[in-house]
C-alpha cells in the first residue's frame, strides 16, 4: 500500500485561515491588530523572495506588516538601534531579522538583541533555554510546522520512537526537544551516526533535516512509519533530449519511501509552506501574550 501523502500546502492554508480568524477576533473583541516587523539587510535574492512572501501572507491574514529594508553596508550598531526601536514599539508584536546577515555582522548578537517575547523565530538564547526546560517560549517555525502536522496525523505522540536526522540549531535540535516534550523517545542522528539505516529502522516517526538530496532510502524505514522531510535540495536532472533542468527534492528518496511509510510529506508541498504559516501563528501567540490573553492552543505548543 502507498503511504498517505501529508499535504503541507493544504495544511498551511488551514493554519493561515485559523490565524486570520484569530486576527478578526483580536480586532473586534480587543481592538488589537497584530503586527509583524521583518528586517532585511542587503539584497540576497533568496532572502528577498522570502521577505516578500512573509509580508504578503502577513497582510492577507489581516495583520500589520512592517518591512525594513536596509543597505548591505548598514553598520551593526544601526541595525541594533532599529531592533531597539521595534522592541519598544507597542504596535509590533513579532520581529524577524532575515538570515543570513552580511559578513560584517555578528548574527548571534543581533538575534539576542530582539526582545525574547517578540522573537517569532524562536532563535533567541532565552527562548532556546525555555524550550529546553519545558517553559513557555517562542518556538522555531519549521519544527513547529512539523509538530503541528504530526499532531494532526497522529493525535497523541506519547511513547512513539522518533528519530531526527540533523542537529542544526534551527531545525534538528528544537525538533528533537519538541518531540521529547510530547513524550516521544527521541534519537538525534547526524553525519557521524553509525549504522543510520538501523537507527532509522526503529523509528515510528522520522524527521529528516540533513540537507542531502534523497539520502534516506525507503528500505531503511520501519513499515508504516511517518516521515517528515524538511530537506529542500535543488538537483540537476537530464531531460530525454540531453538538456538539463533543476528539480527540488527532499532528504528522503520519496519513490522508495512511499512504498514502506504509512505517511510522508512530499517535496515540494510538504513542510515548506508550513514555515511562514507558523511565523504568522507565532505572531498571534506573541500578540496574545503581550496583551495578557491566552494564545490559541492549536497554533502553538
Ligand atoms: N533565513 C532562512 N530561513 C529563515 C528563517 O526561518 N528565519 C530567519 N530569520 N531567516 C531565515
CSV table of C-alpha atoms and ligand atoms in Angstrom, one decimal, residues 50 54 96-100 121 123 275, ligand 1:
chain,number,residue,atom,x,y,z
A,50,UNK,CA,11.2,35.0,1.5
A,54,UNK,CA,6.2,36.8,4.5
A,96,UNK,CA,12.1,38.7,12.4
A,97,UNK,CA,15.6,39.6,11.2
A,98,UNK,CA,16.1,37.7,7.9
A,99,UNK,CA,19.2,35.5,7.9
A,100,UNK,CA,21.9,35.3,6.7
A,121,UNK,CA,11.8,32.9,15.0
A,123,UNK,CA,16.2,31.8,17.9
A,275,UNK,CA,7.2,27.7,7.9
B,1,LIG,N1,16.5,32.5,6.5
B,1,LIG,C1,16.1,31.3,6.0
B,1,LIG,N2,15.1,30.8,6.8
B,1,LIG,C2,15.0,31.7,7.8
B,1,LIG,C3,14.1,31.7,9.0
B,1,LIG,O1,13.3,30.8,9.3
B,1,LIG,N3,14.2,32.8,9.8
B,1,LIG,C4,15.1,33.8,9.5
B,1,LIG,N4,15.2,34.8,10.4
B,1,LIG,N5,15.9,33.8,8.5
B,1,LIG,C5,15.8,32.8,7.6
